[in-house]
Amino acid sequence: MNIEPNNDGWRFDESVGWKLIHNEIDVIFFEETDKAISTQENLFIGTKEECDEHIAALGLHFPETEQTE
């Protein structure tokens, strides 16, 4: 479920479950959590499978992480 922004442009959710934050290109946050979260980016809440389907449908990318030696 997409969370719509409030009048100030913020999206907020305090439920327990899978939360996906993205900027229509990259996945910024994707985790199962019981923590409240707020963002000005796109926020999607659902099961892991629903989030995976949303990621695939939008063609989102997971940014590569730099490995330090």
PDB file of C-alpha atoms in Angstrom:
ATOM      1  CA  MET A   1       0.000   0.000   0.000  1.00  0.00           C
ATOM      2  CA  ASN A   2       1.394   3.375  -0.998  1.00  0.00           C
ATOM      3  CA  ILE A   3       1.338   5.923   1.810  1.00  0.00           C
ATOM      4  CA  GLU A   4       0.230   9.342   0.612  1.00  0.00           C
ATOM      5  CA  PRO A   5       2.005  12.476   1.862  1.00  0.00           C
ATOM      6  CA  ASN A   6       0.424  14.819   4.382  1.00  0.00           C
ATOM      7  CA  ASN A   7      -0.033  18.538   3.665  1.00  0.00           C
ATOM      8  CA  ASP A   8       3.645  19.161   4.434  1.00  0.00           C
ATOM      9  CA  GLY A   9       4.873  16.493   1.994  1.00  0.00           C
ATOM     10  CA  TRP A  10       5.778  13.876   4.613  1.00  0.00           C
ATOM     11  CA  ARG A  11       4.756  10.215   4.546  1.00  0.00           C
ATOM     12  CA  PHE A  12       4.481   8.508   7.946  1.00  0.00           C
ATOM     13  CA  ASP A  13       3.824   4.978   9.189  1.00  0.00           C
ATOM     14  CA  GLU A  14       4.076   3.434  12.636  1.00  0.00           C
ATOM     15  CA  SER A  15       2.823  -0.098  11.898  1.00  0.00           C
ATOM     16  CA  VAL A  16       4.818  -3.310  12.352  1.00  0.00           C
ATOM     17  CA  GLY A  17       5.826  -4.897   9.055  1.00  0.00           C
ATOM     18  CA  TRP A  18       7.764  -4.484   5.837  1.00  0.00           C
ATOM     19  CA  LYS A  19       8.514  -0.904   4.774  1.00  0.00           C
ATOM     20  CA  LEU A  20       9.963   0.188   1.457  1.00  0.00           C
ATOM     21  CA  ILE A  21      11.240   3.688   0.792  1.00  0.00           C
ATOM     22  CA  HIS A  22      12.314   4.571  -2.743  1.00  0.00           C
ATOM     23  CA  ASN A  23      12.901   7.547  -5.019  1.00  0.00           C
ATOM     24  CA  GLU A  24      11.395   5.909  -8.149  1.00  0.00           C
ATOM     25  CA  ILE A  25      14.895   4.762  -9.170  1.00  0.00           C
ATOM     26  CA  ASP A  26      16.666   3.294  -6.140  1.00  0.00           C
ATOM     27  CA  VAL A  27      15.564   1.456  -3.024  1.00  0.00           C
ATOM     28  CA  ILE A  28      16.549   3.615  -0.066  1.00  0.00           C
ATOM     29  CA  PHE A  29      15.175   1.455   2.755  1.00  0.00           C
ATOM     30  CA  PHE A  30      13.653  -2.039   2.691  1.00  0.00           C
ATOM     31  CA  GLU A  31      13.250  -3.816   5.993  1.00  0.00           C
ATOM     32  CA  GLU A  32      10.797  -5.455   8.349  1.00  0.00           C
ATOM     33  CA  THR A  33      10.550  -3.188  11.366  1.00  0.00           C
ATOM     34  CA  ASP A  34       8.369  -2.206  14.294  1.00  0.00           C
ATOM     35  CA  LYS A  35       9.762   1.335  14.257  1.00  0.00           C
ATOM     36  CA  ALA A  36       7.825   4.384  13.129  1.00  0.00           C
ATOM     37  CA  ILE A  37       9.187   5.875   9.939  1.00  0.00           C
ATOM     38  CA  SER A  38       8.738   9.198   8.163  1.00  0.00           C
ATOM     39  CA  THR A  39      10.090  10.314   4.808  1.00  0.00           C
ATOM     40  CA  GLN A  40       9.561  12.750   1.988  1.00  0.00           C
ATOM     41  CA  GLU A  41      10.359   9.961  -0.496  1.00  0.00           C
ATOM     42  CA  ASN A  42       7.888   7.300  -1.672  1.00  0.00           C
ATOM     43  CA  LEU A  43       6.740   4.961   1.114  1.00  0.00           C
ATOM     44  CA  PHE A  44       5.184   1.545   0.472  1.00  0.00           C
ATOM     45  CA  ILE A  45       3.946  -0.761   3.249  1.00  0.00           C
ATOM     46  CA  GLY A  46       3.059  -4.430   2.789  1.00  0.00           C
ATOM     47  CA  THR A  47       4.198  -8.012   3.104  1.00  0.00           C
ATOM     48  CA  LYS A  48       7.693  -8.905   1.895  1.00  0.00           C
ATOM     49  CA  GLU A  49       6.133 -10.430  -1.215  1.00  0.00           C
ATOM     50  CA  GLU A  50       4.075  -7.299  -1.936  1.00  0.00           C
ATOM     51  CA  CYS A  51       7.169  -5.121  -1.519  1.00  0.00           C
ATOM     52  CA  ASP A  52       9.201  -7.423  -3.794  1.00  0.00           C
ATOM     53  CA  GLU A  53       6.439  -7.207  -6.420  1.00  0.00           C
ATOM     54  CA  HIS A  54       6.353  -3.401  -6.091  1.00  0.00           C
ATOM     55  CA  ILE A  55      10.147  -3.243  -6.536  1.00  0.00           C
ATOM     56  CA  ALA A  56       9.934  -5.457  -9.644  1.00  0.00           C
ATOM     57  CA  ALA A  57       6.948  -3.593 -11.118  1.00  0.00           C
ATOM     58  CA  LEU A  58       8.737  -0.236 -10.831  1.00  0.00           C
ATOM     59  CA  GLY A  59      12.126  -1.650 -11.856  1.00  0.00           C
ATOM     60  CA  LEU A  60      13.790  -0.259  -8.732  1.00  0.00           C
ATOM     61  CA  HIS A  61      17.482  -0.824  -8.114  1.00  0.00           C
ATOM     62  CA  PHE A  62      19.341  -1.614  -4.928  1.00  0.00           C
ATOM     63  CA  PRO A  63      22.327   0.745  -4.855  1.00  0.00           C
ATOM     64  CA  GLU A  64      25.653  -1.032  -4.681  1.00  0.00           C
ATOM     65  CA  THR A  65      27.458  -0.745  -1.405  1.00  0.00           C
ATOM     66  CA  GLU A  66      31.138   0.047  -1.289  1.00  0.00           C
ATOM     67  CA  GLN A  67      33.289  -2.562   0.374  1.00  0.00           C
ATOM     68  CA  THR A  68      36.197  -1.330   2.417  1.00  0.00           C
ATOM     69  CA  GLU A  69      39.302  -3.393   2.911  1.00  0.00           C
TER      70      GLU A  69
END
